[in-house]
Each structure stands twice: as C-alpha cells, then as structure tokens.
Short mmCIF file of C-alpha atoms in Angstrom, two decimals:
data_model
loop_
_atom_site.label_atom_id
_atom_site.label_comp_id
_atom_site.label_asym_id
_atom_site.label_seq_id
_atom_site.Cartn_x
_atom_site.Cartn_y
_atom_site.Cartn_z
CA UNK L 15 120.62 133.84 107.31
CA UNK L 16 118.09 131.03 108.07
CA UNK L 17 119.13 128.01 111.21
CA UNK L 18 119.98 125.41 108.96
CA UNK L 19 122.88 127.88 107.26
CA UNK L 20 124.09 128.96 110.36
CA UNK L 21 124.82 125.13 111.46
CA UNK L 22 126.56 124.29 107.89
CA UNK L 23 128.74 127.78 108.31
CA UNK L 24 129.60 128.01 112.08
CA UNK L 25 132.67 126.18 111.93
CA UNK L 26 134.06 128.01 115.11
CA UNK L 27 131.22 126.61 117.38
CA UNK L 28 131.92 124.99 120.51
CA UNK L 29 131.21 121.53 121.99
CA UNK L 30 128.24 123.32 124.16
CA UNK L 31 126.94 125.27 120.63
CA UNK L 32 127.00 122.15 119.08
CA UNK L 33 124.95 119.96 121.85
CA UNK L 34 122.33 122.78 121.79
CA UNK L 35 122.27 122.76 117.91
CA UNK L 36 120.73 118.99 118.29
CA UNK L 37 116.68 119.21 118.68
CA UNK L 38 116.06 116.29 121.40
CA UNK L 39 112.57 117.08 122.29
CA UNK L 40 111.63 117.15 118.58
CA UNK L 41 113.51 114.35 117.59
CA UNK L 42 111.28 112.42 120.84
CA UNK L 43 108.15 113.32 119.76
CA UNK L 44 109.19 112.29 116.20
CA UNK L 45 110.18 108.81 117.72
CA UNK L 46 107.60 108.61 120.05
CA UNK L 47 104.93 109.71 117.03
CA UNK L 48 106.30 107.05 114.54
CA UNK L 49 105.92 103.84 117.52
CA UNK L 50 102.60 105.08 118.16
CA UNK L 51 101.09 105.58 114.66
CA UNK L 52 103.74 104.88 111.40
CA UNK L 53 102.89 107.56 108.52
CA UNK L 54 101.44 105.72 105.22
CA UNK L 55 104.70 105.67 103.13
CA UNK L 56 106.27 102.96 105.53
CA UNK L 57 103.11 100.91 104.13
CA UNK L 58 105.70 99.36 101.54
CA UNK L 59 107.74 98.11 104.81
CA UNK L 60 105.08 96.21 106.22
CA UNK L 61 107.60 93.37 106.25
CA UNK L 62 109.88 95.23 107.80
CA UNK L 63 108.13 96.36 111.24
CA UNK L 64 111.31 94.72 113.42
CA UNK L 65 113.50 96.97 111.73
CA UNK L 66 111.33 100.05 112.16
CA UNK L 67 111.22 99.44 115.54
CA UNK L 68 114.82 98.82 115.90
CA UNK L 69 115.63 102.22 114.91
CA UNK L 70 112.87 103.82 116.82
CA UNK L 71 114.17 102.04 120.64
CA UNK L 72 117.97 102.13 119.60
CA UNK L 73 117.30 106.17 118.62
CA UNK L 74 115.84 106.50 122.18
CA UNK L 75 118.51 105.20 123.73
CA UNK L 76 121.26 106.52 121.92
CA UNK L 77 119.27 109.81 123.18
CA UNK L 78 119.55 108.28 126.53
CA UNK L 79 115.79 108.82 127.11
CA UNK L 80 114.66 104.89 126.84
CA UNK L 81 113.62 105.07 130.48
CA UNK L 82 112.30 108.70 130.54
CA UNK L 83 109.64 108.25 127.67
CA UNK L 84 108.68 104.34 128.16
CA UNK L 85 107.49 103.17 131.14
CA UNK L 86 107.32 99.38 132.04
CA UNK L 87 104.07 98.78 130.66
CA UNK L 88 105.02 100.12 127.41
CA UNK L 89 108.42 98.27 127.27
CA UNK L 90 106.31 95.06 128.45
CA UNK L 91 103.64 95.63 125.34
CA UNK L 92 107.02 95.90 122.97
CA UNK L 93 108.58 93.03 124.07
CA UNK L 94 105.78 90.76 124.03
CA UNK L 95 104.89 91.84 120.34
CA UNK L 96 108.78 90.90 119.18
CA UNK L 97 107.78 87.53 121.20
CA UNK L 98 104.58 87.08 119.25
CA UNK L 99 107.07 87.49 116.36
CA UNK L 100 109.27 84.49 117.24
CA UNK L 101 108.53 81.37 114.78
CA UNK L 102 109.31 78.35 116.81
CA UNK L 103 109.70 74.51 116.27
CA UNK L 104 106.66 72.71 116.06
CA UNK L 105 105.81 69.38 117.91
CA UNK L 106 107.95 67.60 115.61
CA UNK L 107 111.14 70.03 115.11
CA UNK L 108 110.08 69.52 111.29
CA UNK L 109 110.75 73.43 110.65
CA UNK L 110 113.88 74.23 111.94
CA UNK L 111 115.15 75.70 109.03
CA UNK L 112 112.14 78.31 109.54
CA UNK L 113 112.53 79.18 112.80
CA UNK L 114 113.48 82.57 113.79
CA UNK L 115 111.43 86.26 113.59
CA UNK L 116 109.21 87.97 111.57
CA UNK L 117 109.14 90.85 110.49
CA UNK L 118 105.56 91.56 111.10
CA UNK L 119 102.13 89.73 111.29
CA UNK L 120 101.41 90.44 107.63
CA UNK L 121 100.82 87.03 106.55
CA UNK L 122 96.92 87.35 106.65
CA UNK L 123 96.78 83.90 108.68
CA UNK L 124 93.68 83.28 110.81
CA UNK L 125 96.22 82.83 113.95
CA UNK L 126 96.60 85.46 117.12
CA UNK L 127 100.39 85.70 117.32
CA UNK L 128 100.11 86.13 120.54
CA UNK L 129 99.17 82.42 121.39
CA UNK L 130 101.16 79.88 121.19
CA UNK L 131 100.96 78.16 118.09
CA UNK L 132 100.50 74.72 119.42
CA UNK L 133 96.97 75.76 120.71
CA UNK L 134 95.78 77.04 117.03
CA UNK L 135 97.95 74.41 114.83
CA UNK L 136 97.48 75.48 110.93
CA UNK L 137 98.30 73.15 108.03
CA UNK L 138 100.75 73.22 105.81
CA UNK L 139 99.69 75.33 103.38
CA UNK L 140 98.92 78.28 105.45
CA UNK L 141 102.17 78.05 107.13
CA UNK L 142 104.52 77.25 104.07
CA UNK L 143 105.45 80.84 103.63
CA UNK L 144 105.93 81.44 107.38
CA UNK L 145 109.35 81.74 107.82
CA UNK L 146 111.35 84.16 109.91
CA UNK L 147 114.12 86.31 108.13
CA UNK L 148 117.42 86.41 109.51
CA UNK L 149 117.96 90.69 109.68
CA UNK L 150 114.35 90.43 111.69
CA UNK L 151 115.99 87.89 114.18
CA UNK L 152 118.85 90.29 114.36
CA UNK L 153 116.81 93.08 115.29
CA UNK L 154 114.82 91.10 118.10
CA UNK L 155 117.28 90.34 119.63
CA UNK L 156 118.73 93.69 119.57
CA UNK L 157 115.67 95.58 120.61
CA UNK L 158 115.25 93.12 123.34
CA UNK L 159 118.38 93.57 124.62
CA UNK L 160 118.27 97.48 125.04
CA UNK L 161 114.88 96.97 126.83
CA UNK L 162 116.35 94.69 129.31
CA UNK L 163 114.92 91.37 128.63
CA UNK L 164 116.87 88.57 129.71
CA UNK L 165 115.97 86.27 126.47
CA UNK L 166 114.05 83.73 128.76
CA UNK L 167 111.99 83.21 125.75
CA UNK L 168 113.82 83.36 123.25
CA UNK L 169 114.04 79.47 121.60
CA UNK L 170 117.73 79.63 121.19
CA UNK L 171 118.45 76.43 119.82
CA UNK L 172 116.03 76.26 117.25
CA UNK L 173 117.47 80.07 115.91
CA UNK L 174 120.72 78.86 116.70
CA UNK L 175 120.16 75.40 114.62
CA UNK L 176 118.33 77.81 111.66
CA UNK L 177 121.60 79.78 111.18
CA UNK L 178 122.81 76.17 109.74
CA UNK L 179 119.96 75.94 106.97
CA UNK L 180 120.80 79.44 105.91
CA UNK L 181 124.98 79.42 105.27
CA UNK L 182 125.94 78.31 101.50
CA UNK L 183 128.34 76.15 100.37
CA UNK L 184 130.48 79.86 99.87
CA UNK L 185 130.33 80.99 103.17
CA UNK L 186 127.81 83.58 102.25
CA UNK L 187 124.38 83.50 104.54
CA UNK L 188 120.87 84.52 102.79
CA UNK L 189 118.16 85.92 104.28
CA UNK L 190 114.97 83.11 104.22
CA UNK L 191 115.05 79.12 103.86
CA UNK L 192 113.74 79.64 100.70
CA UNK L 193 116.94 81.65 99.45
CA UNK L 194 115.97 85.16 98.50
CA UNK L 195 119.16 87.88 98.84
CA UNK L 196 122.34 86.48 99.66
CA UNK L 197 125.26 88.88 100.67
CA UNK L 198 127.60 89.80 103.47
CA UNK L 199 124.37 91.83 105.11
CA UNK L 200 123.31 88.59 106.00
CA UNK L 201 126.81 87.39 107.28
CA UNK L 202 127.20 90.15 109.69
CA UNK L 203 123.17 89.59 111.10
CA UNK L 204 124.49 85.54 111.70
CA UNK L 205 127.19 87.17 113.72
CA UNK L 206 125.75 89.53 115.30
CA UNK L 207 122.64 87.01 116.01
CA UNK L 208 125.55 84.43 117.54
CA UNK L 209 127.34 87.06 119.68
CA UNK L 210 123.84 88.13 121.26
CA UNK L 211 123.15 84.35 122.11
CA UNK L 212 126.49 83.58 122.88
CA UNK L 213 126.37 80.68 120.64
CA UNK L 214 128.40 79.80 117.55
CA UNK L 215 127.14 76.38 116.43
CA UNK L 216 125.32 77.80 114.34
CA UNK L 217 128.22 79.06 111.88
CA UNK L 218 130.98 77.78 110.16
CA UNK L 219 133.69 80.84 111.07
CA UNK L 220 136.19 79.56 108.99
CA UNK L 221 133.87 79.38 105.32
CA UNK L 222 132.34 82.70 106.66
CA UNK L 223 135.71 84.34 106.62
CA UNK L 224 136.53 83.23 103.16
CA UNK L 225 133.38 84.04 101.69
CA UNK L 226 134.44 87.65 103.38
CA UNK L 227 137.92 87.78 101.72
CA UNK L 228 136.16 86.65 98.65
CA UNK L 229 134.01 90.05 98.76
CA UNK L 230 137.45 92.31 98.89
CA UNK L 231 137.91 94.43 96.42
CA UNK L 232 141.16 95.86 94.64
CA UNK L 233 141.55 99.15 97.24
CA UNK L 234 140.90 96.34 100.54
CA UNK L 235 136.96 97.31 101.02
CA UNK L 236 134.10 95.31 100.43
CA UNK L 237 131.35 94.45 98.69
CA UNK L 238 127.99 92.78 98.99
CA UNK L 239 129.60 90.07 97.08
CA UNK L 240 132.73 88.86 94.80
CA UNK L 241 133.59 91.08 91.45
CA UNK L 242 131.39 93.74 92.70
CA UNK L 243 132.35 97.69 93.95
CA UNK L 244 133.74 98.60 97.62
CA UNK L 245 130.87 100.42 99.18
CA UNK L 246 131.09 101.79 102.74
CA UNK L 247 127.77 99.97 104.45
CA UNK L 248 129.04 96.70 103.02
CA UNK L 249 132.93 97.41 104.59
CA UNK L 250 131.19 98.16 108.34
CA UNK L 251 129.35 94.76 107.76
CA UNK L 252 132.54 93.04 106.98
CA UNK L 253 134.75 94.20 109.51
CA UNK L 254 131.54 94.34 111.90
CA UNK L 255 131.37 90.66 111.02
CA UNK L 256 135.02 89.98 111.42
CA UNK L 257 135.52 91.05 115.26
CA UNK L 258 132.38 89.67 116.15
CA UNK L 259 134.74 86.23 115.20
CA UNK L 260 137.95 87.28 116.65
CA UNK L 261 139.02 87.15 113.14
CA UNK L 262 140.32 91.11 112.20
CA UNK L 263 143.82 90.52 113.09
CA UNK L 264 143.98 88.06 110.14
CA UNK L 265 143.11 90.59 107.85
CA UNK L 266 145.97 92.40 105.73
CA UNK L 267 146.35 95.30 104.05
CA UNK L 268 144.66 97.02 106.99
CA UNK L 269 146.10 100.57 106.54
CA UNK L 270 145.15 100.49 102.81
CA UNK L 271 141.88 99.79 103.72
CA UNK L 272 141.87 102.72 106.67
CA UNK L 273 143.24 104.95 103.53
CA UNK L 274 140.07 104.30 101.87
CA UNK L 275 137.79 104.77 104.46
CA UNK L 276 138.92 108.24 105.74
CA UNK L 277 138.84 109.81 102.33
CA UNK L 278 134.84 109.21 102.40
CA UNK L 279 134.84 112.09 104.00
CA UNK L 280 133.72 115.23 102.34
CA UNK L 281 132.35 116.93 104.98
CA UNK L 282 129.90 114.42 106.26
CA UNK L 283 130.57 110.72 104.90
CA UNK L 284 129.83 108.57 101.14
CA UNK L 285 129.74 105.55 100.86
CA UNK L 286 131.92 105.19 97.43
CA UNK L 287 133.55 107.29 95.10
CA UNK L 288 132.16 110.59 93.85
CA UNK L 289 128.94 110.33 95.67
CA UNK L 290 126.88 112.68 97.52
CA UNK L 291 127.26 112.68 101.77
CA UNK L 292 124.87 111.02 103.15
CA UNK L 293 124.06 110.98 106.62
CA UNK L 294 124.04 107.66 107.33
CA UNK L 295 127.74 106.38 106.43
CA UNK L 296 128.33 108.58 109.86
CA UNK L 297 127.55 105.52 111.58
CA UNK L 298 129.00 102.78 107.98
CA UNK L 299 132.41 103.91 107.78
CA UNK L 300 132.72 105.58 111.19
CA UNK L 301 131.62 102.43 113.21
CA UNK L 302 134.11 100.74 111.00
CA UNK L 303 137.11 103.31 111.82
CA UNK L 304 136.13 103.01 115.47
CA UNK L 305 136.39 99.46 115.64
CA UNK L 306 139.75 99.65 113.26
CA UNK L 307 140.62 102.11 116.17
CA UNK L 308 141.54 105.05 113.35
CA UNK L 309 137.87 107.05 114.36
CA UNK L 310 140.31 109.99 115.37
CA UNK L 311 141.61 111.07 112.30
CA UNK L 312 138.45 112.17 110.81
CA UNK L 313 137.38 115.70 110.86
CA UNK L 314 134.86 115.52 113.82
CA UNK L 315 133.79 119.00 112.95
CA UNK L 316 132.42 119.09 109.35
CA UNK L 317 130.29 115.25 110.33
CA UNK L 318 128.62 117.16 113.16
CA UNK L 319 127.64 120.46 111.82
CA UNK L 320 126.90 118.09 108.17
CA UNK L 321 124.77 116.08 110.27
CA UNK L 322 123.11 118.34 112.53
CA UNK L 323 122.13 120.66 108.97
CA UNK L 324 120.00 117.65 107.93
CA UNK L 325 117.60 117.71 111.11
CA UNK L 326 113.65 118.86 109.92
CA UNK L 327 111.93 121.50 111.90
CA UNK L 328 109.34 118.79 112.79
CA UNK L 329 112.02 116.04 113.95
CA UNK L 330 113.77 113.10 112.24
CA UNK L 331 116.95 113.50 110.81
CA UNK L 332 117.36 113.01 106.90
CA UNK L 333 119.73 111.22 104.48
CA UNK L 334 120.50 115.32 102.88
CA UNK L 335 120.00 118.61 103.85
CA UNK L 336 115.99 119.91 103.02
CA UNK L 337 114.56 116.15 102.65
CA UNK L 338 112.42 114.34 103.90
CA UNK L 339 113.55 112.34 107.52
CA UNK L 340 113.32 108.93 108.11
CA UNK L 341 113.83 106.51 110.89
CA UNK L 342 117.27 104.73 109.50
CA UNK L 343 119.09 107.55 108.79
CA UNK L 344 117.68 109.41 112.59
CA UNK L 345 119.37 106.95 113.96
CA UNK L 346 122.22 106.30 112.08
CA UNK L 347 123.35 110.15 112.32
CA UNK L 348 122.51 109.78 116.18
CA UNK L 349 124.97 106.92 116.20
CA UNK L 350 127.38 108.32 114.10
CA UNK L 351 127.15 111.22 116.32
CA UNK L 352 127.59 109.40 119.84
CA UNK L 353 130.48 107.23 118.04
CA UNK L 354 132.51 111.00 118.54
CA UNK L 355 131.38 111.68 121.92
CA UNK L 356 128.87 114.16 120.70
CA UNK L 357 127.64 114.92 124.61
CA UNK L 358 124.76 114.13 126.16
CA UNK L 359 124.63 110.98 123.98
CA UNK L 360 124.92 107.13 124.86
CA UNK L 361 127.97 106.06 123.06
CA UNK L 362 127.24 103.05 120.67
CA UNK L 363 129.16 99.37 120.54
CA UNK L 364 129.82 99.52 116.54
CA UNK L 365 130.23 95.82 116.00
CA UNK L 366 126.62 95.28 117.42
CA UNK L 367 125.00 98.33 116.28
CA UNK L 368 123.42 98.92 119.95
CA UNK L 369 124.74 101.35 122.67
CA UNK L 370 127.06 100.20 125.13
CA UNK L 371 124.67 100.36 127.97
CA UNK L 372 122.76 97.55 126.24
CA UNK L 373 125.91 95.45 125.18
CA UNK L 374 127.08 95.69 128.78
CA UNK L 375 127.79 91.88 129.89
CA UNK L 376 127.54 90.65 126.25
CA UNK L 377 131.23 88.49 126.32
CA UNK L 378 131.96 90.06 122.76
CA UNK L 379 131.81 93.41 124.25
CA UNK L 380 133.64 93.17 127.74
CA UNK L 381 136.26 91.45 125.87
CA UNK L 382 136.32 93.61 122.89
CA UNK L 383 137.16 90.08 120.85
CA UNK L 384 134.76 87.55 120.27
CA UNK L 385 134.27 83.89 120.04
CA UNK L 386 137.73 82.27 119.80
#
C-alpha cells in the first residue's frame, strides 16, 4: 500500500499522525523555488504576478515560516517590487480612474518601475493601457500587510477615489477602467481593498448590497452574477463581502443557505452540485461556514486526510489526488486546513483571506464587524 493510500484510508489517525502526514519542508522549498524562479506554464499569468505572489507569502505564513525563510532584505526587495507596481496620479490627478496595481511590468514600456514616474513622464499613448486592476490592488495590499509594511506608500486616496470609477450603476464592481469582467469577485476585492485602508468612500455599501442580493440564487447561494448557478467560490465572496460591511445580519434565509453549504462536502469540498472535490473549496465554503460560525459541523476528518492525499512528492499541493500542484490551490488547502486548527498552522481571518497574525489591528478584524 503506497503513502498517498494510507492518508485517504487511515481514518483512525490522530491529531499528531495527521500534523506529521503534512510535508512542510517540501512544501518550503516548493514556495521558496516558485518566488525565486516561476516554472514556464505560469508564462500565460504574466499578468497575474501579484497574485502569484500572494499565494506564495500568504502559504508561508499560513506555514508560520514567513520569518524563518525571508530575511529583511528579501522582504525589503518584495515590498519594493509591489511598490514599483503602484500606478499613481500624475501631476494633474487626470488618471484617477487608473490608479491602483499592476499585476506585473509586462507592458513593454521603456520606463524602470522602480522610479518614480514623474522623473521619466511617457505620453499618452504609451500609458493608455496602463491601468491597475482591482484583484492586483487587493493582493498588494494583502501581501504587504503580512510582511509588515505600514502602507506609508501606499497613495490611498487616489486607490480609494479609483474604487468610484469602477462600481456600476448595479452595484456590481469590474475589474479595469476600461470595463473588462464584472462580477461579485470584484465586489469582495473593493471590500476587502476598503477594510485594509480603512476607508469606505470609495463604495456605495448600500448599491453593493443589492447588486449582492441580486446574485442569490433559488437555494440562498450565489453567483458571479443575476440568473446564473450558486457556486461555492462565488458564496465565500459574497458573504466575505457582506461582513467586511457589517451587512450579514441583514441577510435571510441564513440556515438554508448553511444547508447548502455543508452538503458540499463529500469528503473534501465542491463547489456545486455533482462535482468532483476539489481542494480548494476547503478554504470557499469553509471560510464561508467559519465566518457564518457553522465551520463545526463539517466532517473535519475526511477534508484533512482528502487534502493531505493531494500533496506531490516534490511539494505543492494539487486541486486532485495524482495532479499536477499549483500555487492557488497550496494555499488554499493550507488555509482550509488552518481554518480547523490543523496544528502547527497560523489560523487564517476568512473575510480577508490573510492569517490572523497579519489582520491583527485591522478594525474589521478586532471587531469582527466592519464599517458601520
């Protein structure tokens, strides 16, 4: 009987069996490997870089080895490449609506991001398509938060004044000035983007909270949008969304919506209806029945040992059992797993998507209610 069998079968293990079934050293070097060098298929998320980096701190953290494997220098070269990152206003506060993070210096612009861009002014044209994307701000600002920085650079009013430019007449929020995806993603990354910078001019609660009613479905879940299926990532953004406001308790038809939520469980989680497990809704539908305060009533057992079957030999932790790892779903299974106590782990603030160590202070998470 080969490892991985023995951690789907052993039902009967203890908490102790179970901490030694998860492979911290390997999942480090697979963390560590992937900030130093990214393998060629993440070529296709060149935009994406913020994110991939989000998952690669938060996992170290959640591991509780932030401190252990980066020293200051290396936390100082991170955090001034998010900064280089940061669009801000230029001398005329003409591009507002633009202002926020990128997602990576893939442009091609004859410009060092890591001057300031008053120095090397572009025109126009080289700069139209410049904009930063509001789940890259969110990330930012997360990563920058679990390294410690105290936002001293961050230009808060002119992210704060961007959120404006990128709500819709619904409610809804979309991702770029220039429109691209709208859906309740986007929602929960103005939230979550207000709660870190403790500012809320930026969003109209009230419309946001309809357009998030508008996205319930028949069985009380959500969707990325109106008319369209429940789905388990969309739900966590929703609710995620919802506290960051203050606004859960004027939700109804909560326990119909807990119902729906615990039966994704199969032995690890779905995220609808007769689908496969998939590591990742761990962390989607248990950081929503944490924060709905029902987290208990799932079978802790068959997530871990579901979970810990999916780690590789080499590190990483994959969507299924034999595939390939990845970065999101390592660190959504590491979050999923700390949002149960799995031990040795930091224990992760589900609204924010960040450990509690690094939401520490934040007022939406000493106060476990947000802005109202």
């Amino acid at each position: 009987m080969d490892q991985q069998t023995v951690i789907t079968s052993d039902i009967s293990s203890s908490e102790t069996e179970y901490e030694n079934m998860l492979q911290v050293d390997k999942h480090i070097k697979y963390f560590m490997g992937h900030l130093n060098v990214l393998p060629h298929f993440y070529g296709s998320q060149d935009t994406n870089r913020m994110t991939i980096l989000y998952f690669i701190v938060g996992s170290l953290d959640v591991l509780g080895k932030l401190d252990q494997v980066l020293n200051d220098e290396k936390k100082k070269e991170i955090i001034d490449w998010i900064y280089s990152m940061q669009i801000v206003p230029d001398q005329n506060d003409s591009n507002l609506e633009r202002c926020g993070f990128r997602g990576g210096n893939f442009l091609g612009l004859p410009i060092n991001c890591y001057q300031c861009c008053h120095e090397h002014p572009l025109n126009e044209n080289q700069t139209r398509y410049d904009v930063g994307h509001i789940a890259m701000t969110y990330t930012a600002l997360a990563i920058l938060r679990i390294l410690g920085d105290d936002y001293s650079r961050v230009n808060k009013k002119a992210i704060v004044g961007g959120l404006k430019y990128l709500q819709d007449k619904n409610g809804c929020f979309k991702a770029t000035c220039f429109g691209s995806e709208t859906d309740i993603r986007f929602t929960f990354c103005a939230c979550a983007i207000s709660s870190f910078l403790e500012d809320w001019s930026g969003v109209d609660t009230e419309l946001a909270f309809q357009y998030i009613l508008s996205s319930r479905g028949y069985d009380y879940c959500f969707s990325h949008g109106p008319g369209l299926e429940s789905h388990g990532g969309s739900t966590y953004c929703a609710i995620a969304a919802l506290h960051l406001m203050g606004m859960i308790d004027r939700l109804d038809h909560q326990e119909e919506m807990k119902e729906w939520l615990l039966k994704r469980q199969i032995s690890g989680f779905h995220g609808r209806p007769q689908k496969d497990a998939d590591t990742c809704y761990s962390f989607w539908v248990g950081g929503t029945l944490k924060t709905l305060d029902c987290l208990q009533y799932i079978d802790e057992s068959q997530t871990t040992l579901f979970t810990l079957s999916c780690q590789t030999d080499y590190g990483g932790i994959s969507k299924v059992k034999d595939a390939y790892p990845d970065v999101l779903h390592s660190y959504m299974s590491l979050a999923g797993l700390s949002l149960i106590g799995f031990k040795g782990l930091n224990r992760v603030f589900p609204s924010l998507n960040i450990t509690e160590r690094a939401a520490a202070g934040l007022k939406c998470f000493e106060s476990r209610n947000c802005n109202k």
